[in-house]
PDB file of N, CA and C in Angstrom:
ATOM      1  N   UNK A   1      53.335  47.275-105.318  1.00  0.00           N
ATOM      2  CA  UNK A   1      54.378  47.635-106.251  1.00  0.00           C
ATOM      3  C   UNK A   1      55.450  48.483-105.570  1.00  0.00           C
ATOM      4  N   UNK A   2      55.129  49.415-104.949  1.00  0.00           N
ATOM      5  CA  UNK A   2      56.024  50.294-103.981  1.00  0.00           C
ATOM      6  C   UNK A   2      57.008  49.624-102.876  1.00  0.00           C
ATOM      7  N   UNK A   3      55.968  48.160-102.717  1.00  0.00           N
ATOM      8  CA  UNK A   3      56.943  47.680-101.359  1.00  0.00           C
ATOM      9  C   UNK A   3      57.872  47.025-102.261  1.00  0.00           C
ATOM     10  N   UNK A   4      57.480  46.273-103.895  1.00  0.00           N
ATOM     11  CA  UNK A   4      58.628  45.714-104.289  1.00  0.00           C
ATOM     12  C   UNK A   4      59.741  46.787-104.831  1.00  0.00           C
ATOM     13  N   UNK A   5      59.451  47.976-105.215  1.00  0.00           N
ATOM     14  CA  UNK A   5      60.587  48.344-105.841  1.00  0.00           C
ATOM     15  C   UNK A   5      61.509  48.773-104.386  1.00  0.00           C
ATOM     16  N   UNK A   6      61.050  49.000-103.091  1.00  0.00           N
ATOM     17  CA  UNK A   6      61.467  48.723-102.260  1.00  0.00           C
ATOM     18  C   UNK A   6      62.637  48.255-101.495  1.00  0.00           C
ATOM     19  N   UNK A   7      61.973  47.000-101.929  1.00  0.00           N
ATOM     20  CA  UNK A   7      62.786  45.478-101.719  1.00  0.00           C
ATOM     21  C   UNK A   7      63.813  45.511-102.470  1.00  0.00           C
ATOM     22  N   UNK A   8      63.724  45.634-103.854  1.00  0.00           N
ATOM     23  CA  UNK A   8      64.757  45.952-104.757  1.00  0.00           C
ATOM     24  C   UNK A   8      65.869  46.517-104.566  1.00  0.00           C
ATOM     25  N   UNK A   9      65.714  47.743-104.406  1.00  0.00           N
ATOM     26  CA  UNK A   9      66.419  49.128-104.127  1.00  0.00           C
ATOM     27  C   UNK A   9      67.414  48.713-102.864  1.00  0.00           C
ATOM     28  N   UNK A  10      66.943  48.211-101.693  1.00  0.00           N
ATOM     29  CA  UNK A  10      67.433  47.449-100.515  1.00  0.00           C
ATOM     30  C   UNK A  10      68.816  46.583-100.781  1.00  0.00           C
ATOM     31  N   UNK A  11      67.671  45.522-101.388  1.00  0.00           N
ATOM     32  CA  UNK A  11      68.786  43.818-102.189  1.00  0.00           C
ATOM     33  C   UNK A  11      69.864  44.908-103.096  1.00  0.00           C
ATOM     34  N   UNK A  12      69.507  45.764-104.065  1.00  0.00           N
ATOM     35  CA  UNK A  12      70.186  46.442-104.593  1.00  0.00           C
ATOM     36  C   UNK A  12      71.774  46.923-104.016  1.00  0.00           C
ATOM     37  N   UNK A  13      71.748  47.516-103.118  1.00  0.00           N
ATOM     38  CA  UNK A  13      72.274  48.556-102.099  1.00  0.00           C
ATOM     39  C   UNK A  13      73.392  47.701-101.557  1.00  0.00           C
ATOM     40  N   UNK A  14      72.315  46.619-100.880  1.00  0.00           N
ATOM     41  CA  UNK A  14      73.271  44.874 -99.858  1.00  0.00           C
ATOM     42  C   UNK A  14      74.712  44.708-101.146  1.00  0.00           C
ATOM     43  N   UNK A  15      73.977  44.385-102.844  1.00  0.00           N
ATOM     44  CA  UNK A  15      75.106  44.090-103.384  1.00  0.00           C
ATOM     45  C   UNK A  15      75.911  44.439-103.905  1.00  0.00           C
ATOM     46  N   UNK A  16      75.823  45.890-103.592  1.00  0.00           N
ATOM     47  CA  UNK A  16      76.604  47.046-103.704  1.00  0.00           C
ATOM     48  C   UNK A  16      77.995  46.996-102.664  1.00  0.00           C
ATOM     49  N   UNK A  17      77.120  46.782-101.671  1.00  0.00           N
ATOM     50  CA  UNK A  17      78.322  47.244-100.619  1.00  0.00           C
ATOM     51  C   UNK A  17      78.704  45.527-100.423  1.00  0.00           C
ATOM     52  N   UNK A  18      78.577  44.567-100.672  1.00  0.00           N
ATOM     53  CA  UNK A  18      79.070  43.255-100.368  1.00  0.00           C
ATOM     54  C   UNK A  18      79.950  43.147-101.435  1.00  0.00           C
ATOM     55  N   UNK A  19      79.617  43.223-102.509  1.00  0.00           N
ATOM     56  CA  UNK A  19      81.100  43.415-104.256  1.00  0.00           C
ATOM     57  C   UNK A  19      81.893  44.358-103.260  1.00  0.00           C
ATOM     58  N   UNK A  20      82.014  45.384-102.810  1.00  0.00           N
ATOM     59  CA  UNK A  20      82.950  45.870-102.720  1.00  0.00           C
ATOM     60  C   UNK A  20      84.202  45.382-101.387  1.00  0.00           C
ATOM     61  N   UNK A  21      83.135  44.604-100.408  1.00  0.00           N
ATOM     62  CA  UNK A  21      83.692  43.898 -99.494  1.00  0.00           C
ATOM     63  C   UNK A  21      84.498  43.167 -99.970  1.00  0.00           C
ATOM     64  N   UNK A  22      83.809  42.260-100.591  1.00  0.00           N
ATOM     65  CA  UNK A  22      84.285  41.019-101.946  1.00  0.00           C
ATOM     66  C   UNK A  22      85.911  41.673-102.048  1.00  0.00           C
ATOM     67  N   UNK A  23      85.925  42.740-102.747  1.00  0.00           N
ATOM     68  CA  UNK A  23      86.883  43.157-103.267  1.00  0.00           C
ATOM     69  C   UNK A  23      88.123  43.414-102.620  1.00  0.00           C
ATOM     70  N   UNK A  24      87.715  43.841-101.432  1.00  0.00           N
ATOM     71  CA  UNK A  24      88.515  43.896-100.288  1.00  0.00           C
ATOM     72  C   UNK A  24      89.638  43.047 -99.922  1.00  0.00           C
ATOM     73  N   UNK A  25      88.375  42.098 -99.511  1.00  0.00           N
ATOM     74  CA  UNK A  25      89.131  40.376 -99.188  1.00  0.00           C
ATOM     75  C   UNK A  25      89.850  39.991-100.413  1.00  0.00           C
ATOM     76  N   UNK A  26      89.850  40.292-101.099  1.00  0.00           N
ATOM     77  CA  UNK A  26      90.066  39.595-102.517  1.00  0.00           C
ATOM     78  C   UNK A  26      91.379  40.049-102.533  1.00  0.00           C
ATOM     79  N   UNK A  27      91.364  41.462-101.978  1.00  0.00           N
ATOM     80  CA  UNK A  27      92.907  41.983-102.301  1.00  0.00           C
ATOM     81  C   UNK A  27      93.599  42.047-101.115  1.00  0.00           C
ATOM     82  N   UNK A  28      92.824  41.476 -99.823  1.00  0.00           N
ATOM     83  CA  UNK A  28      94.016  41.577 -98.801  1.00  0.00           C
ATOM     84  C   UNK A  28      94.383  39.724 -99.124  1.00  0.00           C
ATOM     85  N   UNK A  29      93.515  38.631 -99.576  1.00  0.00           N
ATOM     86  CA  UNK A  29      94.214  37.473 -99.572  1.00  0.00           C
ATOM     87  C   UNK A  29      95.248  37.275-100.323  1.00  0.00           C
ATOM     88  N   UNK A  30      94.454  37.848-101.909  1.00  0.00           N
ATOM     89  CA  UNK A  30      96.071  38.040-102.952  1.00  0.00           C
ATOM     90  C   UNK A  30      97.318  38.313-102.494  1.00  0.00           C
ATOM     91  N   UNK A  31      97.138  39.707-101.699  1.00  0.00           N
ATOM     92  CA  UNK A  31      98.387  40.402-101.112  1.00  0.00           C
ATOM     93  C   UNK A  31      98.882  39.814-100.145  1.00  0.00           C
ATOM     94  N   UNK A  32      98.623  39.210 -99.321  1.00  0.00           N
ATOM     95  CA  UNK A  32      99.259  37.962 -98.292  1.00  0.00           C
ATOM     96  C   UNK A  32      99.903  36.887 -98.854  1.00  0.00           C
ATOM     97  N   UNK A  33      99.021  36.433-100.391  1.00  0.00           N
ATOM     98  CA  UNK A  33      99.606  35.244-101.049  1.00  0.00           C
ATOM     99  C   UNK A  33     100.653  35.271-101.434  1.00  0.00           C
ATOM    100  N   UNK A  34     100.544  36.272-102.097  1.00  0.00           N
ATOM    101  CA  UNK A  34     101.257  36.803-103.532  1.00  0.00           C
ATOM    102  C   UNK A  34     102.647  38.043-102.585  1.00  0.00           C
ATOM    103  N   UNK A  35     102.367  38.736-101.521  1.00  0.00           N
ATOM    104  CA  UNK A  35     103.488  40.254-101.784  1.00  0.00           C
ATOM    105  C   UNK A  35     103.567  40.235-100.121  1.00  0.00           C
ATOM    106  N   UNK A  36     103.042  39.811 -99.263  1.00  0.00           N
ATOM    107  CA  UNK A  36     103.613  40.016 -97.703  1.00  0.00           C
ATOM    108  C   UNK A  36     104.814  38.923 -97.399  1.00  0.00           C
ATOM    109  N   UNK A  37     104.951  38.570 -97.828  1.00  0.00           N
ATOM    110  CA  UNK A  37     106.656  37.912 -97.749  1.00  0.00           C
ATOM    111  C   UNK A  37     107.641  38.655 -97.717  1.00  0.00           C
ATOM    112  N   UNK A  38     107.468  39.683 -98.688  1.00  0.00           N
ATOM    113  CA  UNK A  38     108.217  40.692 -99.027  1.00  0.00           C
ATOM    114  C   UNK A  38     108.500  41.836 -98.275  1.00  0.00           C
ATOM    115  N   UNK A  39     106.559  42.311 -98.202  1.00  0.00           N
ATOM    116  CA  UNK A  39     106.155  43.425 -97.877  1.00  0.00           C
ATOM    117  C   UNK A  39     105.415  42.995 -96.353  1.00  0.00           C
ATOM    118  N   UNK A  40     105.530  42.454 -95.393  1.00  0.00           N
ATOM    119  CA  UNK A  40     105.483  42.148 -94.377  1.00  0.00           C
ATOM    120  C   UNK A  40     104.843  43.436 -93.476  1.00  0.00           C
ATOM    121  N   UNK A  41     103.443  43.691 -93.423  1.00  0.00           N
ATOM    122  CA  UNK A  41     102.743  45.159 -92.539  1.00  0.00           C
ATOM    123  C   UNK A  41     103.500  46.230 -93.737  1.00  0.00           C
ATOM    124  N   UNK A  42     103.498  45.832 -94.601  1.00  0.00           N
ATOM    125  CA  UNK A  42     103.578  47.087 -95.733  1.00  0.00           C
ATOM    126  C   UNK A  42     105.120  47.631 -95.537  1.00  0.00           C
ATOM    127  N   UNK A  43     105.978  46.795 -95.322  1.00  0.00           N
ATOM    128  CA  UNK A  43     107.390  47.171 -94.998  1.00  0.00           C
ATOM    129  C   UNK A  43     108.255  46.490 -96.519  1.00  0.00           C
ATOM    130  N   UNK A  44     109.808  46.487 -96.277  1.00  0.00           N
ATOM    131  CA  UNK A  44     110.073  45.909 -97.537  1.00  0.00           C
ATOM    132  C   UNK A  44     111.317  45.427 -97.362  1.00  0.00           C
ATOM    133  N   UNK A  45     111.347  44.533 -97.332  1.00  0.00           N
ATOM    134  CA  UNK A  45     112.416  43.019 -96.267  1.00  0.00           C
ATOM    135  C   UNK A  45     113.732  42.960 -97.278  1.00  0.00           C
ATOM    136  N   UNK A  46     113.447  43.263 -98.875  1.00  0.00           N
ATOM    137  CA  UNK A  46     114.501  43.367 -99.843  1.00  0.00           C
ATOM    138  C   UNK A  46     115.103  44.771-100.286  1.00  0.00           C
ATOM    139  N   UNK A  47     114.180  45.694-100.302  1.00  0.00           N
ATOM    140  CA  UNK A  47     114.518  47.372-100.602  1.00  0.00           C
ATOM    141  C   UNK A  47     113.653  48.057 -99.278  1.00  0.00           C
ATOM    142  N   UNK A  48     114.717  47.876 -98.146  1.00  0.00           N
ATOM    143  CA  UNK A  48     114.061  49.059 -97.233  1.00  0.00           C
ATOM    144  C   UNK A  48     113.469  50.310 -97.737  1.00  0.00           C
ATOM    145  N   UNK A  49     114.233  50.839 -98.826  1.00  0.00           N
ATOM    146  CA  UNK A  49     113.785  52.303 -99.317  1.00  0.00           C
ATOM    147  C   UNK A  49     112.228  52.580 -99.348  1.00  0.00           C
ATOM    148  N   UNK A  50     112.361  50.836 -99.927  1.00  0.00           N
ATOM    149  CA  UNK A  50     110.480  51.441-100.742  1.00  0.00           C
ATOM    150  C   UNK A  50     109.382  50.455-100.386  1.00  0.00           C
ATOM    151  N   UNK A  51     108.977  50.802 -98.776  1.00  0.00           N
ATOM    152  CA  UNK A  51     107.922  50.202 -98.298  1.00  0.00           C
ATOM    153  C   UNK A  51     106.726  50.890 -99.137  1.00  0.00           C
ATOM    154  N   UNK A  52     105.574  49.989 -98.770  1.00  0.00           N
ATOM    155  CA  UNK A  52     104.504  50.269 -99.058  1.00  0.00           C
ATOM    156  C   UNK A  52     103.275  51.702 -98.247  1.00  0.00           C
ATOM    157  N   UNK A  53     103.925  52.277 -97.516  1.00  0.00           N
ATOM    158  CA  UNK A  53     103.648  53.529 -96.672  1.00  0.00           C
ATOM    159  C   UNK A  53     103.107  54.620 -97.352  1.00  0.00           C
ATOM    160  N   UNK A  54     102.157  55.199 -97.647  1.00  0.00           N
ATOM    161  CA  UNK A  54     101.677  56.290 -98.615  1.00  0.00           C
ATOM    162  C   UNK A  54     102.554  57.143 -98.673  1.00  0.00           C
ATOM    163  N   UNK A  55     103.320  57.635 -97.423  1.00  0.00           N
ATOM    164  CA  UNK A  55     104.503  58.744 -97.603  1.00  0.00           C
ATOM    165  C   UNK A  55     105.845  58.389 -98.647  1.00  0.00           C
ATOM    166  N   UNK A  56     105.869  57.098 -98.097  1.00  0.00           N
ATOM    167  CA  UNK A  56     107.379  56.494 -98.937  1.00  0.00           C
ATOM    168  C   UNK A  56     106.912  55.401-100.624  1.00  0.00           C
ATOM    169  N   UNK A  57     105.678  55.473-100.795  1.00  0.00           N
ATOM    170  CA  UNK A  57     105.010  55.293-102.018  1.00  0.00           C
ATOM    171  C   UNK A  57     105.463  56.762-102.895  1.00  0.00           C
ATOM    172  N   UNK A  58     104.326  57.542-102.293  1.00  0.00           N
ATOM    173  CA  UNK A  58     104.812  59.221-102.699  1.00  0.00           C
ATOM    174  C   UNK A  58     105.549  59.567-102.955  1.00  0.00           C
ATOM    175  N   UNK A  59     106.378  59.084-102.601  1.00  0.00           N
ATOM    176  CA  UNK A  59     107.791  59.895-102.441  1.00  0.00           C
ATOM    177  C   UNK A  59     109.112  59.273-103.550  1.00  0.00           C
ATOM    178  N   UNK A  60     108.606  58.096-103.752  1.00  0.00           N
ATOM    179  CA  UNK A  60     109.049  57.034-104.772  1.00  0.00           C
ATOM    180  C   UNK A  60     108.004  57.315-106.196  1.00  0.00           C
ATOM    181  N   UNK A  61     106.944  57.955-105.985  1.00  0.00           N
ATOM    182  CA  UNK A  61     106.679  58.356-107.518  1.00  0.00           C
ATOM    183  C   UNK A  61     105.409  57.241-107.554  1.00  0.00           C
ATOM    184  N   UNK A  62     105.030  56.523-107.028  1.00  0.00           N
ATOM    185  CA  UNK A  62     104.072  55.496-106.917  1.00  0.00           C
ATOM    186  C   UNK A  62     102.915  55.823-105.961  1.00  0.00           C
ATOM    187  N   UNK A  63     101.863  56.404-106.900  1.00  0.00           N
ATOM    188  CA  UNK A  63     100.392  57.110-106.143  1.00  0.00           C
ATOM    189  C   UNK A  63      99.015  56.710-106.688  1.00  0.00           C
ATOM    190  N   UNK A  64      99.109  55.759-107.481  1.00  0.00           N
ATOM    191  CA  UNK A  64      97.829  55.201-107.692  1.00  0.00           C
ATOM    192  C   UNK A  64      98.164  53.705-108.054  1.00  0.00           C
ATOM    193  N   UNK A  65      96.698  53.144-108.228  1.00  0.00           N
ATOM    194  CA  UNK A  65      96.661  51.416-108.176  1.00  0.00           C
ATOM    195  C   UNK A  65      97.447  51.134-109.502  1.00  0.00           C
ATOM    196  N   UNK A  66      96.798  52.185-110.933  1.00  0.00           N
ATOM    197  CA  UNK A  66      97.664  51.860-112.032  1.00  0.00           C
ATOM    198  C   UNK A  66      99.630  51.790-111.879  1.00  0.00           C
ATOM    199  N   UNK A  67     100.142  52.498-110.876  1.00  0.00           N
ATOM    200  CA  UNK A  67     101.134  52.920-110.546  1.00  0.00           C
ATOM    201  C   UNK A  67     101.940  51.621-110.036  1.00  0.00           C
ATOM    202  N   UNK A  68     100.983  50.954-108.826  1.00  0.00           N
ATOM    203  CA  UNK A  68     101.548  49.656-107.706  1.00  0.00           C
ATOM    204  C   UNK A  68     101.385  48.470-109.214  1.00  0.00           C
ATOM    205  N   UNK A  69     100.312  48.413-110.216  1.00  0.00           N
ATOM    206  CA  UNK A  69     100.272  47.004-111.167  1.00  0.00           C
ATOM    207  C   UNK A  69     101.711  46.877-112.025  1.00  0.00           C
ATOM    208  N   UNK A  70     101.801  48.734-112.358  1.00  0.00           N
ATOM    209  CA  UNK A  70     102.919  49.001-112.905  1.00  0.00           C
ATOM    210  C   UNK A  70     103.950  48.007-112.581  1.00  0.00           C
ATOM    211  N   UNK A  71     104.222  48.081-111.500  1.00  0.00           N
ATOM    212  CA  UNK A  71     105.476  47.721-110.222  1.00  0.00           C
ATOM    213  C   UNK A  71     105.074  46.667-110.345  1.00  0.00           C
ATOM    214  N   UNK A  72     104.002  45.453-110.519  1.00  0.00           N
ATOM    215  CA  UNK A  72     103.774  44.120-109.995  1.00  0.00           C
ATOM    216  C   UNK A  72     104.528  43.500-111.461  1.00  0.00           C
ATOM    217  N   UNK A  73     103.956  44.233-112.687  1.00  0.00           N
ATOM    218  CA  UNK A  73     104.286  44.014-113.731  1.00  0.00           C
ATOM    219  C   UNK A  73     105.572  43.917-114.621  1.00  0.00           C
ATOM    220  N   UNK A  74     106.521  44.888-113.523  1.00  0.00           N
ATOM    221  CA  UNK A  74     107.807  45.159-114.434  1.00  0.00           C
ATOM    222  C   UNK A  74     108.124  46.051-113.450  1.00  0.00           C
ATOM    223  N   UNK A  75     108.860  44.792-112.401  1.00  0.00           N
ATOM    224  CA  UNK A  75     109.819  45.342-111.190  1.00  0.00           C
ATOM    225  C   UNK A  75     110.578  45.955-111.223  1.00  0.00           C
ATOM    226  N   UNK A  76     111.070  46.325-110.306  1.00  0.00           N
ATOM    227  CA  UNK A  76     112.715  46.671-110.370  1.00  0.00           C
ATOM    228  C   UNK A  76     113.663  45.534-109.943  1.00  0.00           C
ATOM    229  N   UNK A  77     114.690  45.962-110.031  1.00  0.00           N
ATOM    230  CA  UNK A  77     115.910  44.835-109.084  1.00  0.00           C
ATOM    231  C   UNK A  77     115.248  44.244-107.498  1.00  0.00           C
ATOM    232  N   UNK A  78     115.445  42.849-107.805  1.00  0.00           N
ATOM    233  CA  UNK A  78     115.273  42.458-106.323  1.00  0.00           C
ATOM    234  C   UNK A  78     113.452  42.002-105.965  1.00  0.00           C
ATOM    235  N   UNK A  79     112.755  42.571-106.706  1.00  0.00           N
ATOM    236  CA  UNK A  79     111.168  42.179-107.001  1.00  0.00           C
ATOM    237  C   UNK A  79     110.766  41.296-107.837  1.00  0.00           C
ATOM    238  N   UNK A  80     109.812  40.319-107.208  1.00  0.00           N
ATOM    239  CA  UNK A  80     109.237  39.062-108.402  1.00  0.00           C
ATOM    240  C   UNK A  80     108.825  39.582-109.763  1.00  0.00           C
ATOM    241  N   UNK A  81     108.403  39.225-110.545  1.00  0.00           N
ATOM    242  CA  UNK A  81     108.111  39.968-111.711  1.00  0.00           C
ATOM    243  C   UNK A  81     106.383  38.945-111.823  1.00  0.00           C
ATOM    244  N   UNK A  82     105.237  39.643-110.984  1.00  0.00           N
ATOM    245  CA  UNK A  82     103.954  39.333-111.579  1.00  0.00           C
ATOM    246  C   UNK A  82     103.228  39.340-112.693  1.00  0.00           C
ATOM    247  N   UNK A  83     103.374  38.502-113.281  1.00  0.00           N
ATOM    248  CA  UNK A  83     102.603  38.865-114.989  1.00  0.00           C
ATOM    249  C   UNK A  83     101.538  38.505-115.231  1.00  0.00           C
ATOM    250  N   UNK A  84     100.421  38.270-116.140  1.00  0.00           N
ATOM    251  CA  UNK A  84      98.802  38.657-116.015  1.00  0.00           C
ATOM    252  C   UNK A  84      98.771  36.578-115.431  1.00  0.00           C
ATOM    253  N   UNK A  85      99.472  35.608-116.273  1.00  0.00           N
ATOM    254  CA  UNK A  85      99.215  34.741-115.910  1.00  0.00           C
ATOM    255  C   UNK A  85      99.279  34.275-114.084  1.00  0.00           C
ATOM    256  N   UNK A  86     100.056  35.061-113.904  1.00  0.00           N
ATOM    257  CA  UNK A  86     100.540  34.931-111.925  1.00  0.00           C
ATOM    258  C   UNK A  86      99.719  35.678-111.503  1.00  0.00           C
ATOM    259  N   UNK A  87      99.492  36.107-111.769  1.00  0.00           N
ATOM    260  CA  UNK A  87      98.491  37.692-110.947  1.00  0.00           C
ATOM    261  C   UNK A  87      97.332  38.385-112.050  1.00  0.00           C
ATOM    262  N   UNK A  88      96.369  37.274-112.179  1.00  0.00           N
ATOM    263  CA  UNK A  88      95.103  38.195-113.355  1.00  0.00           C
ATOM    264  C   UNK A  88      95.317  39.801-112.791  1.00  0.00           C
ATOM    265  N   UNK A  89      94.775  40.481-113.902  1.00  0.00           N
ATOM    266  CA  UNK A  89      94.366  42.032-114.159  1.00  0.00           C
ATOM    267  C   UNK A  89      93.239  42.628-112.892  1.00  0.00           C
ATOM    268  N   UNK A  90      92.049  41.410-112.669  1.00  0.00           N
ATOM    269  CA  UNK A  90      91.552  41.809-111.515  1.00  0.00           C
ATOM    270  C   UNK A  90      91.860  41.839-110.556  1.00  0.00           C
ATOM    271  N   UNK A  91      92.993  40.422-109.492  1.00  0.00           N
ATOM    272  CA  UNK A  91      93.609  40.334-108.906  1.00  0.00           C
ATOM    273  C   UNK A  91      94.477  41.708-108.312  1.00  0.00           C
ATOM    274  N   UNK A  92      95.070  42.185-109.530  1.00  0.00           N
ATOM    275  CA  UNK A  92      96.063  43.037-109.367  1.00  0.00           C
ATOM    276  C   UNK A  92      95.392  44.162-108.968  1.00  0.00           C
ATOM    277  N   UNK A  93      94.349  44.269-109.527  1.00  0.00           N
ATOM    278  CA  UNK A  93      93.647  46.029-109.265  1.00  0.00           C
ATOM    279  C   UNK A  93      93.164  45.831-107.620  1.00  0.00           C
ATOM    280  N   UNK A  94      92.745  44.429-107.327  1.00  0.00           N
ATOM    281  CA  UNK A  94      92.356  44.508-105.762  1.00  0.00           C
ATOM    282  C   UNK A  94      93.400  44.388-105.072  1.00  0.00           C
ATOM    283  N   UNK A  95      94.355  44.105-105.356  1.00  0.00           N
ATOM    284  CA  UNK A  95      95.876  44.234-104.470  1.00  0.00           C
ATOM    285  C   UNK A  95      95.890  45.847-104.543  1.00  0.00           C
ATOM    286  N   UNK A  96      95.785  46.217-105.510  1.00  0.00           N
ATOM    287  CA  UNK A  96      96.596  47.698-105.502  1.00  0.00           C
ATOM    288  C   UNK A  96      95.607  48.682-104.675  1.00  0.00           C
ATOM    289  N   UNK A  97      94.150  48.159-104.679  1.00  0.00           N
ATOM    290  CA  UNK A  97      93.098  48.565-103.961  1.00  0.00           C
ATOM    291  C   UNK A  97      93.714  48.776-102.808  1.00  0.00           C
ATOM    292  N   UNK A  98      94.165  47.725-102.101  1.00  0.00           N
ATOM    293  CA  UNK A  98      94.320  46.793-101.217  1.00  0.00           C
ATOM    294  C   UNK A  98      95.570  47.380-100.354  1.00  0.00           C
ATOM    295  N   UNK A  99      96.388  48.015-101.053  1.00  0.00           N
ATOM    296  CA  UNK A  99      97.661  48.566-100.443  1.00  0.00           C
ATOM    297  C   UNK A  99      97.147  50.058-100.209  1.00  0.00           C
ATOM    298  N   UNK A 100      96.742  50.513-101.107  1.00  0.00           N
ATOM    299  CA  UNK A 100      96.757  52.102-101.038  1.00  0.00           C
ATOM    300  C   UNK A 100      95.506  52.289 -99.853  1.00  0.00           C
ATOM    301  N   UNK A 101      94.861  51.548 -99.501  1.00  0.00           N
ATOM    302  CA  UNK A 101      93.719  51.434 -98.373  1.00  0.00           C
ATOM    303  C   UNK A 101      94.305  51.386 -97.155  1.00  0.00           C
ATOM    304  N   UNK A 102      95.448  50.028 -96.983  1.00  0.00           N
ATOM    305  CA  UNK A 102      95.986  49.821 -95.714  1.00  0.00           C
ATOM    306  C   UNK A 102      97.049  50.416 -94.790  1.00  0.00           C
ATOM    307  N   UNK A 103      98.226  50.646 -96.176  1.00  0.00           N
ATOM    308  CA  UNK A 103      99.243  51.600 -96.096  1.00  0.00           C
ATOM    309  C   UNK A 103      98.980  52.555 -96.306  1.00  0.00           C
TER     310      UNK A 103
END
């Protein structure tokens, strides 16, 4: 019984940290699909001002993932406008994962 709860606890742990891998990939492919055209190494090819850079995020008022969906959702000038049908709700949270990790 000890070796199975064991085993469990183990397998447990593996799919712990593999969802979150998952999640990873999930939001660097989105973000390649969907926003490096734009945002090219987290730069910004249409509004130099406002790369994706934690300093120049910051500094633009944009500091969490709710903050970047904000922005996917209801751009400004010059930005695609992502809406839940273009970009599901999960999608978006692993992009925003996805930026604030890399940049």
């Amino acid at each position: 019984m000890k070796k199975m709860l064991s085993a469990l606890g183990i397998i447990a742990t593996i799919s712990i940290i593999a969802s979150g891998a998952f999640a990873e990939n999930v939001g660097e492919k989105k973000f390649k699909e969907n926003c490096a055209v734009c945002h090219p190494n987290g730069k910004n090819i249409i509004n130099p001002n406002k790369p994706l850079h934690k300093k120049d995020r910051e500094a633009n008022k944009v500091k969490t993932a709710a903050d970047i969906i904000k922005l996917m959702r209801n751009p400004g000038p010059g930005m695609t406008k992502f809406d839940e049908k273009t970009i599901s709700d999960k999608d978006a949270k692993a992009i925003a994962a996805y930026v604030l990790k890399t940049f």
